Every structure is written in C-alpha cells, then in structure tokens.
Amino acid sequence: MVWDDSFTSFFFGPPSVVKPWLERMREFYEAVKGEHELVPPERASVELLKVVHCDSLVSKILELNEEGGVIDYGDTYIYPGSLETLLAVFGGTLKASELASEEGFAYTPYGGLHHASRCRAAGFCPANDVATLVELLTRKGMRVAYLDFDVHHGDGTQEIFYARDDVLTLSIHMYYPGFYPGTGWYDELGAGPGKGFSLNVPLPPRTGDEAYGAVLELIVKRAVENFSPDFVVAQMGVDGHRSDPLGGLLNLTTNTYYRIGKMLRSFDPPVAGTGGGGYGRASVRAMLSELGNAPDEEPTPSPPEAWSRIEEVLKYFEENIPWF
Ligand SMILES: [Zn+2]
C-alpha cells in the first residue's frame, strides 16, 4: 500500500470539504499503519502533469500554487503550496501500478482525480492522475481497463480516452437530474475507433447492495473478461456508501466495497486501485473493508427500478457492443 505524509496536508475541494477529507486520510493512516507495509512514492515531476493535460491547465496550476484560488467554475481549489500534494498523489498512483505489477493488487488511498479532463479542472480534481497512469501504460503497448466505482461519473477520464480502442473506460455511478456531473448515460459509448469502449452504468438513487452486486457480476466481470486487458486501473471511490454526506444516495454498505475489493483481487492482470471520493467517517470503514475486513452491515435490498435499469443497460450493451 502506498502512503505519503503529504496526503494529509491538502485537498483540492472548497474549505467545507477539506476538513472531512483530511480526517479520512488521517483515520486511514492510523488504521492501516500497523497492518500493512506502507511504501512512499517518489514525487512526480511537473512534466508528468502534461502527459494528458493541456499546457494551459498546467500553467494555471503552477500560477495558483503561489497565491491560491479557484481553478474551475467554483468547486476546485489550489491552495498555496498544494502542488506538492498533487505531485505526491500522481507519484502515489504510479507507485501503486509498480507495486501491482509485482504483487497483483496495490492501493493508494489518495488519487482517482477522475473529473479533470484534458484542458479543464473540475469536481475537486485539478489534474487526472488515473488518466495519466492509463496513458503511460498504453505507451508501453498495454491494453488498459479503467474501472470507476465512485458514485460520480468518471467524466474526465472518459473524455480523455473517448476515441481510443486500446482503453476501456467503465463507470458505475448514480444518475439523477441535478446530481453531479450529470453525464454518463449508457448511450455514451465512445467515438470513432473508440466506439464501444466507453461503458456507463447509470444507476437510480437507492440502488442498494443487491443490485450493485448484480452489476459487478453481469457487467463488470464480463467486460473485463471479454476486453482482456493487460492492466486494470481502478477508481475505488467509496462515496456511494449510505452514510456519505455528498453521495450516499445509492444506499450502499460496506458489503458492496468488500465485494469490489474481492473482485479486483481475483482478476488476472495487475490492478492498481486509487482512493477516489468518500467524505464521511463511515467511508473510512468501507475503504478498509475493500482491503479485506469482513463487512459489519446488513446488505441493503434494491427497488424494482434498479433491477430494470440493469436489464435495460445490459440489453443496450448486447445490441451495440460487438465484443461485449
Ligand atoms: Zn465522487
């Protein structure tokens, strides 16, 4: 597991969410330090930020690192000196991939900044570490599956690889009018040669553990098996947990996160997992259960609309994606 002390220094959201995020990181550290070997990453270079991002976005990050300020429409903050944490996050995600190559599965608790697209910061994400890792792996000739379990659509990563057939992006998220970021309907399949390689599973509110489990079995496992990637990069956000103050509306419990962790470790190719979203204290426990602790909650049932949505999505994939 990857750890850098600067993970507890800064977060890129507005002041109201900085405190709970950093508390999550500290609790995570206290909980795992005795149990797991913690490997420090090397700090990434500023050049690494340019692997998938426009120079204009990188210049803006460097500029705001001096005086601080908002870098997007109002959600994403660069605090003075926070570049150091951002580079540690990027380094942490790369380190997780190195460890995964050796050990099969590795995890970094920060990272998964999936809302940043090529030239634009968004949703507490100044720049996209997971997309950067995916791009670097493809430069080594690998086919990569990017799996996004955060309650919010992985829109930035999807945009960056939308026209690529060597990268599968698969995002499972809540979709509901007014819920951030508002994209990720199942007909967003990719463009040009990338058509059929962007998969989205938009779930209704209160989907629950039972139906989410069916998504893992019927869609995620099947997609990974049939796409047959050389490497898997996962955004393991836990903000779909029912106690999460920003995203708990999917009504998930630690049972779902336990299952995701188990599934990821069962895949043949190496899997690098990143923390993603999750802003409540219960999410810390959920995150730990991803890493192997037994769940202590009853699984939540699923309403008819969740089951019918899954059927609808499956049918659409089967009709429109030849390889699926
Ligand atoms: Zn999220």
Short mmCIF file of C-alpha atoms and ligand atoms in Angstrom, two decimals:
data_model
loop_
_atom_site.label_atom_id
_atom_site.label_comp_id
_atom_site.label_asym_id
_atom_site.label_seq_id
_atom_site.Cartn_x
_atom_site.Cartn_y
_atom_site.Cartn_z
CA MET A 1 0.00 0.00 0.00
CA VAL A 2 1.19 3.48 -0.84
CA TRP A 3 1.48 6.27 1.70
CA ASP A 4 2.92 9.78 1.61
CA ASP A 5 2.67 12.09 4.63
CA SER A 6 1.63 14.98 2.39
CA PHE A 7 -1.66 13.11 1.70
CA THR A 8 -2.89 14.71 4.93
CA SER A 9 -1.70 18.22 4.01
CA PHE A 10 -4.08 19.39 1.30
CA PHE A 11 -7.30 18.58 -0.52
CA PHE A 12 -8.48 20.34 -3.67
CA GLY A 13 -12.12 20.96 -2.70
CA PRO A 14 -13.69 24.04 -1.10
CA PRO A 15 -12.84 24.74 2.58
CA SER A 16 -16.05 22.98 3.76
CA VAL A 17 -14.94 19.55 2.44
CA VAL A 18 -11.21 19.89 3.13
CA LYS A 19 -11.51 19.02 6.83
CA PRO A 20 -13.56 15.78 6.49
CA TRP A 21 -11.32 14.63 3.61
CA LEU A 22 -8.10 15.14 5.55
CA GLU A 23 -9.68 13.45 8.59
CA ARG A 24 -10.49 10.46 6.40
CA MET A 25 -6.86 10.31 5.33
CA ARG A 26 -5.59 10.54 8.92
CA GLU A 27 -8.01 7.86 10.12
CA PHE A 28 -6.99 5.65 7.25
CA TYR A 29 -3.35 6.07 8.15
CA GLU A 30 -3.94 5.34 11.85
CA ALA A 31 -5.96 2.24 10.96
CA VAL A 32 -3.57 0.65 8.48
CA LYS A 33 -0.08 1.68 9.61
CA GLY A 34 0.40 -1.35 11.87
CA GLU A 35 -1.21 -3.84 9.49
CA HIS A 36 0.21 -3.05 6.08
CA GLU A 37 3.57 -2.17 4.70
CA LEU A 38 3.38 1.47 3.64
CA VAL A 39 5.54 2.36 0.65
CA PRO A 40 6.31 6.02 -0.02
CA PRO A 41 6.04 7.23 -3.63
CA GLU A 42 8.54 9.41 -5.42
CA ARG A 43 7.20 12.91 -6.09
CA ALA A 44 6.04 13.17 -9.69
CA SER A 45 7.55 15.90 -11.86
CA VAL A 46 5.55 18.83 -13.20
CA GLU A 47 6.23 17.37 -16.68
CA LEU A 48 4.14 14.37 -15.73
CA LEU A 49 1.10 16.63 -15.37
CA LYS A 50 1.45 17.32 -19.12
CA VAL A 51 1.12 13.67 -20.19
CA VAL A 52 -2.64 14.03 -20.68
CA HIS A 53 -3.22 17.71 -19.91
CA CYS A 54 -3.01 20.93 -21.90
CA ASP A 55 -0.10 23.24 -21.09
CA SER A 56 -2.64 25.96 -20.26
CA LEU A 57 -4.13 23.89 -17.41
CA VAL A 58 -0.70 23.00 -16.01
CA SER A 59 0.40 26.67 -16.13
CA LYS A 60 -2.73 27.66 -14.24
CA ILE A 61 -2.00 25.08 -11.52
CA LEU A 62 1.58 26.42 -11.15
CA GLU A 63 0.36 30.01 -11.03
CA LEU A 64 -2.31 29.32 -8.39
CA ASN A 65 0.16 27.34 -6.28
CA GLU A 66 1.68 30.75 -5.43
CA GLU A 67 -1.35 32.77 -4.33
CA GLY A 68 -4.10 30.12 -4.16
CA GLY A 69 -7.53 30.26 -5.77
CA VAL A 70 -10.33 28.54 -7.62
CA ILE A 71 -9.25 26.78 -10.82
CA ASP A 72 -12.63 25.87 -12.34
CA TYR A 73 -16.23 27.08 -12.16
CA GLY A 74 -16.10 27.15 -8.34
CA ASP A 75 -15.51 23.61 -7.00
CA THR A 76 -11.81 23.01 -7.35
CA TYR A 77 -9.20 24.85 -5.29
CA ILE A 78 -5.47 25.12 -5.49
CA TYR A 79 -4.23 26.19 -2.04
CA PRO A 80 -0.83 27.88 -1.73
CA GLY A 81 1.77 25.10 -1.67
CA SER A 82 -0.70 22.33 -2.54
CA LEU A 83 1.19 21.43 -5.73
CA GLU A 84 3.44 19.29 -3.54
CA THR A 85 0.46 17.14 -2.50
CA LEU A 86 -0.77 16.92 -6.10
CA LEU A 87 2.63 15.64 -7.24
CA ALA A 88 2.69 13.15 -4.35
CA VAL A 89 -0.78 11.94 -5.43
CA PHE A 90 0.47 11.43 -9.01
CA GLY A 91 3.60 9.71 -7.70
CA GLY A 92 1.41 7.55 -5.43
CA THR A 93 -0.74 6.36 -8.32
CA LEU A 94 2.37 5.46 -10.34
CA LYS A 95 3.84 3.69 -7.31
CA ALA A 96 0.59 1.68 -6.92
CA SER A 97 0.98 0.49 -10.52
CA GLU A 98 4.59 -0.57 -9.88
CA LEU A 99 3.58 -2.49 -6.76
CA ALA A 100 0.61 -4.03 -8.63
CA SER A 101 2.96 -5.34 -11.33
CA GLU A 102 4.88 -7.18 -8.62
CA GLU A 103 2.09 -8.15 -6.23
CA GLY A 104 -1.06 -8.34 -8.39
CA PHE A 105 -3.02 -5.70 -6.48
CA ALA A 106 -1.92 -2.43 -4.89
CA TYR A 107 -3.76 0.55 -3.44
CA THR A 108 -3.11 4.22 -2.84
CA PRO A 109 -5.67 5.98 -0.62
CA TYR A 110 -5.46 9.34 -2.41
CA GLY A 111 -5.79 9.77 -6.19
CA GLY A 112 -8.55 8.89 -8.59
CA LEU A 113 -8.98 12.56 -9.56
CA HIS A 114 -11.34 11.48 -12.35
CA HIS A 115 -13.25 14.70 -13.08
CA ALA A 116 -10.28 16.57 -14.58
CA SER A 117 -10.40 16.37 -18.38
CA ARG A 118 -7.72 17.29 -20.88
CA CYS A 119 -7.83 21.08 -20.51
CA ARG A 120 -10.16 21.62 -17.58
CA ALA A 121 -10.09 21.07 -13.82
CA ALA A 122 -13.40 20.04 -12.23
CA GLY A 123 -15.05 18.47 -9.18
CA PHE A 124 -12.14 18.80 -6.66
CA CYS A 125 -9.76 17.44 -9.35
CA PRO A 126 -7.06 19.84 -10.65
CA ALA A 127 -5.47 17.13 -12.84
CA ASN A 128 -6.22 13.49 -13.58
CA ASP A 129 -3.74 11.02 -12.05
CA VAL A 130 -5.62 7.88 -13.12
CA ALA A 131 -5.86 9.01 -16.77
CA THR A 132 -2.13 9.80 -16.65
CA LEU A 133 -1.34 6.29 -15.45
CA VAL A 134 -3.62 4.75 -18.11
CA GLU A 135 -1.91 6.80 -20.84
CA LEU A 136 1.58 5.81 -19.64
CA LEU A 137 0.62 2.12 -19.60
CA THR A 138 -0.72 2.33 -23.18
CA ARG A 139 2.61 3.90 -24.24
CA LYS A 140 4.17 0.62 -23.13
CA GLY A 141 1.84 -1.13 -25.56
CA MET A 142 -0.70 -2.30 -22.99
CA ARG A 143 -4.47 -2.51 -23.35
CA VAL A 144 -5.92 -0.99 -20.20
CA ALA A 145 -9.29 -1.31 -18.48
CA TYR A 146 -10.23 1.66 -16.31
CA LEU A 147 -12.95 0.78 -13.78
CA ASP A 148 -14.63 3.60 -11.87
CA PHE A 149 -16.72 2.73 -8.78
CA ASP A 150 -17.06 6.30 -7.43
CA VAL A 151 -20.70 7.40 -7.04
CA HIS A 152 -19.98 10.22 -9.52
CA HIS A 153 -19.47 9.60 -13.24
CA GLY A 154 -15.79 9.35 -14.26
CA ASP A 155 -16.34 12.02 -16.88
CA GLY A 156 -12.79 13.41 -17.18
CA THR A 157 -11.18 10.02 -17.74
CA GLN A 158 -13.92 9.07 -20.21
CA GLU A 159 -13.36 12.27 -22.21
CA ILE A 160 -9.59 11.74 -22.44
CA PHE A 161 -9.95 8.22 -23.90
CA TYR A 162 -13.28 8.65 -25.73
CA ALA A 163 -11.85 7.92 -29.19
CA ARG A 164 -9.46 5.13 -28.14
CA ASP A 165 -9.98 1.39 -28.64
CA ASP A 166 -6.97 0.35 -26.52
CA VAL A 167 -8.55 1.75 -23.35
CA LEU A 168 -11.85 0.53 -21.93
CA THR A 169 -13.45 3.01 -19.53
CA LEU A 170 -16.28 1.60 -17.43
CA SER A 171 -18.01 3.83 -14.90
CA ILE A 172 -20.74 2.76 -12.47
CA HIS A 173 -22.39 5.77 -10.89
CA MET A 174 -25.59 7.42 -9.75
CA TYR A 175 -27.52 9.22 -12.46
CA TYR A 176 -30.32 11.56 -11.47
CA PRO A 177 -31.36 15.09 -12.53
CA GLY A 178 -29.20 17.61 -10.71
CA PHE A 179 -26.67 15.03 -9.47
CA TYR A 180 -23.03 15.89 -10.30
CA PRO A 181 -21.69 15.83 -13.02
CA GLY A 182 -24.85 14.98 -14.98
CA THR A 183 -23.15 12.88 -17.68
CA GLY A 184 -22.66 9.11 -18.04
CA TRP A 185 -25.90 7.83 -19.57
CA TYR A 186 -25.47 4.37 -21.11
CA ASP A 187 -25.60 5.63 -24.69
CA GLU A 188 -22.22 7.43 -24.25
CA LEU A 189 -20.31 4.62 -25.93
CA GLY A 190 -17.22 6.36 -27.35
CA ALA A 191 -16.39 7.95 -30.70
CA GLY A 192 -14.68 6.86 -33.92
CA PRO A 193 -12.42 3.87 -33.28
CA GLY A 194 -13.31 4.22 -29.58
CA LYS A 195 -16.98 3.43 -30.16
CA GLY A 196 -17.96 0.59 -27.84
CA PHE A 197 -15.04 1.21 -25.45
CA SER A 198 -16.69 3.74 -23.10
CA LEU A 199 -19.20 1.94 -20.91
CA ASN A 200 -21.51 3.60 -18.42
CA VAL A 201 -23.86 2.06 -15.89
CA PRO A 202 -26.09 4.91 -14.64
CA LEU A 203 -27.91 3.76 -11.50
CA PRO A 204 -31.00 5.27 -9.87
CA PRO A 205 -31.00 6.59 -6.28
CA ARG A 206 -31.24 3.90 -3.55
CA THR A 207 -29.91 1.19 -5.87
CA GLY A 208 -28.68 -0.85 -2.86
CA ASP A 209 -26.14 -3.64 -2.45
CA GLU A 210 -28.14 -6.42 -4.10
CA ALA A 211 -28.50 -4.75 -7.50
CA TYR A 212 -24.97 -3.30 -7.32
CA GLY A 213 -23.69 -6.84 -6.82
CA ALA A 214 -25.51 -7.85 -10.00
CA VAL A 215 -23.74 -5.04 -11.89
CA LEU A 216 -20.39 -6.42 -10.73
CA GLU A 217 -21.29 -9.98 -11.80
CA LEU A 218 -23.17 -9.32 -15.03
CA ILE A 219 -21.39 -6.27 -16.43
CA VAL A 220 -18.01 -5.54 -14.83
CA LYS A 221 -16.67 -9.11 -14.75
CA ARG A 222 -17.96 -9.81 -18.26
CA ALA A 223 -16.45 -6.59 -19.67
CA VAL A 224 -13.04 -7.29 -18.10
CA GLU A 225 -13.07 -10.91 -19.23
CA ASN A 226 -14.01 -10.10 -22.82
CA PHE A 227 -11.86 -6.97 -23.22
CA SER A 228 -8.98 -8.95 -21.76
CA PRO A 229 -6.77 -6.05 -20.60
CA ASP A 230 -3.07 -6.23 -19.76
CA PHE A 231 -3.61 -3.92 -16.80
CA VAL A 232 -6.55 -2.64 -14.72
CA VAL A 233 -6.65 0.84 -13.18
CA ALA A 234 -9.46 1.28 -10.64
CA GLN A 235 -11.02 4.37 -9.13
CA MET A 236 -12.31 2.88 -5.86
CA GLY A 237 -14.32 5.83 -4.53
CA VAL A 238 -16.48 4.92 -1.54
CA ASP A 239 -18.87 7.86 -1.72
CA GLY A 240 -21.80 5.61 -2.68
CA HIS A 241 -21.81 4.41 0.93
CA ARG A 242 -25.14 5.26 2.56
CA SER A 243 -23.53 7.44 5.26
CA ASP A 244 -21.62 9.60 2.81
CA PRO A 245 -22.63 13.25 3.16
CA LEU A 246 -22.12 14.03 -0.56
CA GLY A 247 -23.06 10.85 -2.37
CA GLY A 248 -24.81 8.40 -0.02
CA LEU A 249 -27.95 8.29 -2.13
CA LEU A 250 -27.08 4.91 -3.72
CA ASN A 251 -27.69 3.35 -0.28
CA LEU A 252 -24.66 1.07 -0.45
CA THR A 253 -22.98 -0.52 2.56
CA THR A 254 -19.54 -1.92 3.21
CA ASN A 255 -20.80 -5.17 1.65
CA THR A 256 -20.51 -3.61 -1.80
CA TYR A 257 -17.00 -2.29 -1.15
CA TYR A 258 -15.91 -5.63 0.25
CA ARG A 259 -17.18 -7.29 -2.93
CA ILE A 260 -15.44 -4.77 -5.20
CA GLY A 261 -12.15 -5.35 -3.41
CA LYS A 262 -12.51 -9.10 -3.66
CA MET A 263 -13.44 -8.98 -7.34
CA LEU A 264 -10.49 -6.71 -8.20
CA ARG A 265 -8.07 -9.07 -6.48
CA SER A 266 -9.50 -12.01 -8.44
CA PHE A 267 -8.59 -10.56 -11.85
CA ASP A 268 -5.64 -12.00 -13.80
CA PRO A 269 -3.99 -8.73 -14.89
CA PRO A 270 -2.39 -6.45 -12.26
CA VAL A 271 -4.78 -3.96 -10.61
CA ALA A 272 -3.77 -0.51 -9.34
CA GLY A 273 -6.50 0.95 -7.10
CA THR A 274 -6.88 4.59 -6.08
CA GLY A 275 -8.92 6.15 -3.28
CA GLY A 276 -11.42 8.30 -5.19
CA GLY A 277 -14.25 10.09 -3.40
CA GLY A 278 -15.63 9.44 0.06
CA TYR A 279 -16.18 12.20 2.57
CA GLY A 280 -17.75 10.64 5.66
CA ARG A 281 -16.25 8.72 8.55
CA ALA A 282 -18.18 5.57 7.60
CA SER A 283 -16.40 5.67 4.25
CA VAL A 284 -13.13 5.07 6.02
CA ARG A 285 -14.51 1.80 7.36
CA ALA A 286 -15.87 0.97 3.90
CA MET A 287 -12.48 1.64 2.39
CA LEU A 288 -10.88 -0.71 4.89
CA SER A 289 -13.38 -3.41 4.06
CA GLU A 290 -12.29 -3.09 0.43
CA LEU A 291 -8.97 -4.22 1.70
CA GLY A 292 -10.25 -7.40 3.24
CA ASN A 293 -12.07 -6.78 6.55
CA ALA A 294 -15.41 -8.55 6.84
CA PRO A 295 -18.43 -6.27 6.44
CA ASP A 296 -20.37 -5.45 9.61
CA GLU A 297 -23.59 -4.19 8.00
CA GLU A 298 -26.63 -5.97 6.56
CA PRO A 299 -26.72 -5.76 2.73
CA THR A 300 -29.34 -3.28 1.51
CA PRO A 301 -32.17 -4.50 -0.75
CA SER A 302 -32.84 -2.99 -4.18
CA PRO A 303 -36.01 -1.42 -5.56
CA PRO A 304 -37.59 -2.60 -8.87
CA GLU A 305 -36.26 0.45 -10.76
CA ALA A 306 -32.67 -0.59 -10.03
CA TRP A 307 -33.21 -4.09 -11.43
CA SER A 308 -35.00 -2.79 -14.53
CA ARG A 309 -32.22 -0.25 -15.17
CA ILE A 310 -29.62 -3.02 -15.10
CA GLU A 311 -31.66 -5.07 -17.57
CA GLU A 312 -32.01 -2.03 -19.83
CA VAL A 313 -28.25 -1.33 -19.76
CA LEU A 314 -27.33 -4.96 -20.40
CA LYS A 315 -29.69 -5.15 -23.37
CA TYR A 316 -28.23 -1.92 -24.79
CA PHE A 317 -24.66 -3.18 -24.44
CA GLU A 318 -25.52 -6.52 -26.03
CA GLU A 319 -27.17 -4.79 -29.00
CA ASN A 320 -24.49 -2.15 -29.53
CA ILE A 321 -21.12 -3.54 -28.45
CA PRO A 322 -19.95 -6.48 -30.59
CA TRP A 323 -17.12 -7.56 -28.26
CA PHE A 324 -19.15 -7.35 -25.02
ZN ZN B 1 -17.24 11.03 -6.11
#
